[in-house]
Tab-separated table of C-alpha atoms in Angstrom:
chain	number	residue	atom	x	y	z
A	1	LYS	CA	18.642	-0.985	28.338
A	2	ALA	CA	14.438	-1.963	28.965
A	3	GLY	CA	12.650	-2.863	25.219
A	4	VAL	CA	10.089	-1.187	23.930
A	5	THR	CA	7.050	-1.276	26.959
A	6	GLN	CA	3.554	-1.423	25.895
A	7	THR	CA	0.576	-1.508	27.820
A	8	PRO	CA	-1.698	-3.160	29.324
A	9	ARG	CA	-0.635	-6.881	28.367
A	10	TYR	CA	-4.626	-7.700	28.084
A	11	LEU	CA	-7.559	-5.647	27.621
A	12	ILE	CA	-11.636	-7.154	26.945
A	13	LYS	CA	-13.592	-5.495	25.622
A	14	THR	CA	-17.531	-4.904	24.032
A	15	ARG	CA	-18.484	-3.583	20.658
A	16	GLY	CA	-19.141	-0.795	19.844
A	17	GLN	CA	-16.905	1.290	23.279
A	18	GLN	CA	-13.027	2.565	22.542
A	19	VAL	CA	-9.825	1.515	23.551
A	20	THR	CA	-6.661	2.813	23.895
A	21	LEU	CA	-2.787	1.888	24.003
A	22	SER	CA	0.051	2.727	25.119
A	23	CYS	CA	3.629	1.838	23.128
A	24	SER	CA	6.908	3.095	25.348
A	25	PRO	CA	9.568	2.935	22.657
A	26	ILE	CA	13.686	1.586	24.050
A	27	SER	CA	15.245	5.194	25.368
A	28	GLY	CA	16.705	7.479	22.686
A	29	HIS	CA	14.177	5.757	19.848
A	30	ARG	CA	12.375	8.375	17.432
A	31	SER	CA	10.110	6.758	15.588
A	32	VAL	CA	7.022	4.522	16.811
A	33	SER	CA	5.403	1.825	14.270
A	34	TRP	CA	1.885	-0.159	15.096
A	35	TYR	CA	0.845	-3.482	13.312
A	36	GLN	CA	-1.984	-5.689	14.100
A	37	GLN	CA	-1.003	-9.481	13.887
A	38	THR	CA	-3.824	-12.350	13.349
A	39	PRO	CA	-4.699	-15.499	12.369
A	40	GLY	CA	-5.911	-15.039	9.386
A	41	GLN	CA	-4.329	-11.726	8.601
A	42	GLY	CA	-0.883	-12.229	10.506
A	43	LEU	CA	0.798	-8.747	10.971
A	44	GLN	CA	-0.132	-5.891	8.911
A	45	PHE	CA	1.114	-2.350	9.336
A	46	LEU	CA	-0.866	0.897	11.202
A	47	PHE	CA	0.917	3.492	11.278
A	48	GLU	CA	4.622	5.247	11.910
A	49	TYR	CA	5.079	7.894	13.697
A	50	PHE	CA	8.159	10.156	13.489
A	51	SER	CA	9.263	13.237	15.958
A	52	GLU	CA	5.322	13.676	17.096
A	53	THR	CA	4.172	13.235	12.896
A	54	GLN	CA	2.443	10.845	11.258
A	55	ARG	CA	4.693	9.310	9.030
A	56	ASN	CA	2.685	6.539	7.261
A	57	LYS	CA	-0.652	4.702	7.654
A	58	GLY	CA	-1.617	1.743	6.625
A	59	ASN	CA	-4.595	0.297	4.679
A	60	PHE	CA	-6.686	0.411	8.213
A	61	PRO	CA	-9.868	2.813	8.637
A	62	GLY	CA	-10.585	6.077	10.041
A	63	ARG	CA	-11.276	4.197	13.684
A	64	PHE	CA	-7.355	3.886	14.416
A	65	SER	CA	-5.967	6.360	15.360
A	66	GLY	CA	-2.145	6.986	17.321
A	67	ARG	CA	-0.586	9.734	18.567
A	68	GLN	CA	2.679	10.783	19.056
A	69	PHE	CA	4.336	12.546	22.449
A	70	SER	CA	8.031	14.512	23.085
A	71	ASN	CA	9.314	11.834	24.826
A	72	SER	CA	8.827	9.531	22.188
A	73	ARG	CA	6.193	7.325	23.503
A	74	SER	CA	2.973	6.590	21.507
A	75	GLU	CA	-1.037	5.889	22.081
A	76	MET	CA	-3.240	4.195	19.602
A	77	ASN	CA	-6.411	4.623	20.094
A	78	VAL	CA	-10.014	2.646	18.724
A	79	SER	CA	-12.617	3.481	18.617
A	80	THR	CA	-16.409	2.089	18.147
A	81	LEU	CA	-14.080	-1.589	19.093
A	82	GLU	CA	-15.884	-5.092	16.379
A	83	LEU	CA	-15.146	-8.677	16.835
A	84	GLY	CA	-12.729	-8.285	13.783
A	85	ASP	CA	-10.661	-5.925	15.765
A	86	SER	CA	-9.206	-9.241	18.615
A	87	ALA	CA	-6.381	-9.297	17.454
A	88	LEU	CA	-2.996	-8.872	18.932
A	89	TYR	CA	-1.799	-4.434	19.282
A	90	LEU	CA	2.527	-4.144	18.570
A	91	CYS	CA	4.333	-1.640	19.180
A	92	ALA	CA	7.839	-1.191	17.241
A	93	SER	CA	10.086	1.825	17.662
A	94	SER	CA	13.733	1.956	15.802
A	95	PRO	CA	16.856	4.811	16.660
A	96	ASP	CA	16.386	7.370	14.659
A	97	GLY	CA	13.520	7.236	11.892
A	98	GLN	CA	15.450	6.742	8.844
A	99	ARG	CA	14.814	4.021	6.444
A	100	ASN	CA	16.489	0.286	6.715
A	101	THR	CA	16.655	0.824	10.251
A	102	GLU	CA	15.042	-2.024	12.294
A	103	ALA	CA	12.956	-2.711	13.836
A	104	PHE	CA	12.228	-4.044	17.679
A	105	PHE	CA	9.160	-4.575	19.245
A	106	GLY	CA	6.851	-4.684	22.588
A	107	GLN	CA	4.620	-7.747	24.296
A	108	GLY	CA	2.164	-6.735	22.503
A	109	THR	CA	-1.419	-6.297	23.579
A	110	ARG	CA	-4.090	-9.309	22.605
A	111	LEU	CA	-7.313	-7.352	22.571
A	112	THR	CA	-9.735	-9.119	23.312
A	113	VAL	CA	-14.017	-7.246	21.712
A	114	VAL	CA	-16.487	-8.935	22.689
B	1	GLY	CA	0.196	-4.581	-4.833
B	2	GLU	CA	3.455	-5.357	-1.861
B	3	SER	CA	2.767	-9.240	-0.711
B	4	VAL	CA	6.105	-11.303	0.834
B	5	GLY	CA	5.463	-15.001	1.434
B	6	LEU	CA	6.557	-17.247	2.194
B	7	HIS	CA	6.699	-20.609	0.614
B	8	LEU	CA	6.109	-24.002	3.286
B	9	PRO	CA	3.734	-22.454	6.458
B	10	THR	CA	5.249	-25.722	9.048
B	11	LEU	CA	8.777	-26.447	8.518
B	12	SER	CA	9.939	-29.963	11.561
B	13	VAL	CA	13.998	-30.255	11.563
B	14	GLN	CA	15.112	-32.625	14.170
B	15	GLU	CA	17.631	-31.405	16.475
B	16	GLY	CA	21.714	-30.293	15.062
B	17	ASP	CA	20.597	-30.421	11.604
B	18	ASN	CA	20.042	-27.146	9.469
B	19	SER	CA	16.695	-25.815	8.792
B	20	ILE	CA	16.047	-23.191	5.657
B	21	ILE	CA	12.672	-21.528	6.371
B	22	ASN	CA	12.489	-19.848	2.050
B	23	CYS	CA	10.709	-16.070	1.173
B	24	ALA	CA	9.507	-14.492	-1.450
B	25	TYR	CA	8.604	-11.256	-2.059
B	26	SER	CA	7.190	-9.210	-5.046
B	27	ASN	CA	7.904	-5.224	-4.283
B	28	SER	CA	10.987	-5.080	-6.901
B	29	ALA	CA	11.576	-1.551	-4.050
B	30	SER	CA	12.553	-3.241	-1.476
B	31	ASP	CA	15.312	-2.870	-0.723
B	32	TYR	CA	15.718	-4.241	3.259
B	33	PHE	CA	14.941	-7.188	4.117
B	34	ILE	CA	14.366	-8.353	8.191
B	35	TRP	CA	14.166	-12.239	9.676
B	36	TYR	CA	11.886	-12.222	12.962
B	37	LYS	CA	11.921	-14.871	15.156
B	38	GLN	CA	8.063	-15.005	17.174
B	39	GLU	CA	7.553	-17.671	20.137
B	40	SER	CA	4.241	-17.763	21.717
B	41	GLY	CA	2.860	-14.894	23.513
B	42	LYS	CA	5.632	-13.147	22.283
B	43	GLY	CA	6.364	-10.583	19.861
B	44	PRO	CA	8.842	-10.683	16.988
B	45	GLN	CA	12.721	-10.809	17.938
B	46	PHE	CA	14.582	-9.538	15.837
B	47	ILE	CA	17.498	-12.809	14.999
B	48	ILE	CA	19.111	-11.092	11.654
B	49	ASP	CA	18.790	-8.076	8.405
B	50	ILE	CA	20.173	-7.427	4.642
B	51	ARG	CA	20.355	-4.991	3.140
B	52	SER	CA	19.407	-5.778	-1.426
B	53	ASN	CA	22.649	-4.811	-2.737
B	54	MET	CA	24.579	-7.992	-0.734
B	55	ASP	CA	23.888	-11.111	-1.576
B	56	LYS	CA	24.369	-12.707	1.540
B	57	ARG	CA	24.755	-11.538	5.676
B	58	GLN	CA	26.069	-14.320	7.899
B	59	GLY	CA	25.051	-13.953	11.705
B	60	GLN	CA	25.772	-16.253	15.167
B	61	ARG	CA	24.330	-19.579	13.500
B	62	VAL	CA	21.705	-18.048	11.351
B	63	THR	CA	22.653	-17.303	7.420
B	64	VAL	CA	20.962	-14.751	4.987
B	65	LEU	CA	20.976	-15.002	1.586
B	66	LEU	CA	18.865	-12.754	-0.713
B	67	ASN	CA	18.901	-13.545	-5.110
B	68	LYS	CA	17.315	-10.050	-6.303
B	69	THR	CA	16.747	-11.529	-9.421
B	70	VAL	CA	14.026	-13.795	-8.753
B	71	LYS	CA	13.023	-11.649	-5.621
B	72	HIS	CA	13.491	-15.228	-2.644
B	73	LEU	CA	14.969	-14.652	0.803
B	74	SER	CA	16.692	-17.732	2.726
B	75	LEU	CA	16.894	-18.151	6.192
B	76	GLN	CA	19.652	-20.862	7.418
B	77	ILE	CA	19.688	-21.610	10.977
B	78	ALA	CA	22.894	-23.745	11.551
B	79	ALA	CA	22.745	-27.346	14.214
B	80	THR	CA	19.012	-26.795	15.599
B	81	GLN	CA	18.321	-26.081	18.809
B	82	PRO	CA	15.409	-27.234	20.493
B	83	GLY	CA	15.387	-23.280	22.093
B	84	ASP	CA	14.936	-22.257	17.857
B	85	SER	CA	11.089	-23.699	17.427
B	86	ALA	CA	8.976	-20.305	16.411
B	87	VAL	CA	7.173	-18.883	13.824
B	88	TYR	CA	9.738	-17.152	11.763
B	89	PHE	CA	8.760	-14.542	9.406
B	90	CYS	CA	10.244	-12.825	6.906
B	91	ALA	CA	9.440	-9.090	6.575
B	92	GLU	CA	10.886	-6.325	3.461
B	93	SER	CA	10.575	-1.864	2.990
B	94	SER	CA	10.458	-0.158	0.504
B	95	ILE	CA	12.240	3.800	0.694
B	96	GLN	CA	8.682	4.650	0.340
B	97	GLY	CA	7.919	2.603	3.126
B	98	ALA	CA	10.497	4.173	5.372
B	99	GLN	CA	9.637	1.875	9.381
B	100	LYS	CA	6.865	0.304	7.335
B	101	LEU	CA	7.279	-3.321	6.993
B	102	VAL	CA	5.772	-5.886	5.184
B	103	PHE	CA	5.718	-9.673	6.713
B	104	GLY	CA	5.338	-12.780	5.360
B	105	GLN	CA	2.308	-15.253	6.600
B	106	GLY	CA	5.394	-16.681	8.321
B	107	THR	CA	6.391	-20.621	8.899
B	108	ARG	CA	6.629	-22.205	12.272
B	109	LEU	CA	9.678	-24.671	13.181
B	110	THR	CA	9.403	-27.451	14.670
B	111	ILE	CA	12.321	-29.560	16.362
B	112	ASN	CA	12.445	-33.403	16.850
B	113	PRO	CA	14.372	-34.565	19.187
């Protein structure tokens, strides 16, 4: 069974640009969560999608957005990139979206904003 | 506010010894806890989880202990091996959070030969 797949693995963008990251969850998983990982702030929750609906949202500005498709694949978008958006963006999938189930992470997308 | 913290940022142990990684949490509503291992260049890897109705749970070479009275969580790794070198994170979630995980800052575990 394939794991969580994130594309691309690496990205370099310029300040002010926008970026879209993609996540394919484990087959059969319906919940997809996104996290930002930085050396200073650690792992921080961005948002969670379940059945194409955003169910939870972290404390990030509106420049960070996401969506989920009917096949559970998810994308996140960051507009008007800032230097501080440089981070490892991780996607996690869970089987059925209920609480108290383990989340499996992908390898992440390393975004560098210059 | 919510926070999950680790007592020690780094831990160095001899190969073959047991390792204990600690974690403190502040959200009394947390009812589910997970330990993750993250190796360089990789995403976090699920190790073991525990629900708030349990005090202890064992896996292969790993044991998680939960003390709800003092809001403390620990991960014990038996017979530590070089492949255990990584950063270990504890994470918690609550009923309101669903799949929202709150992570600790992580502990780097290094193994001395």
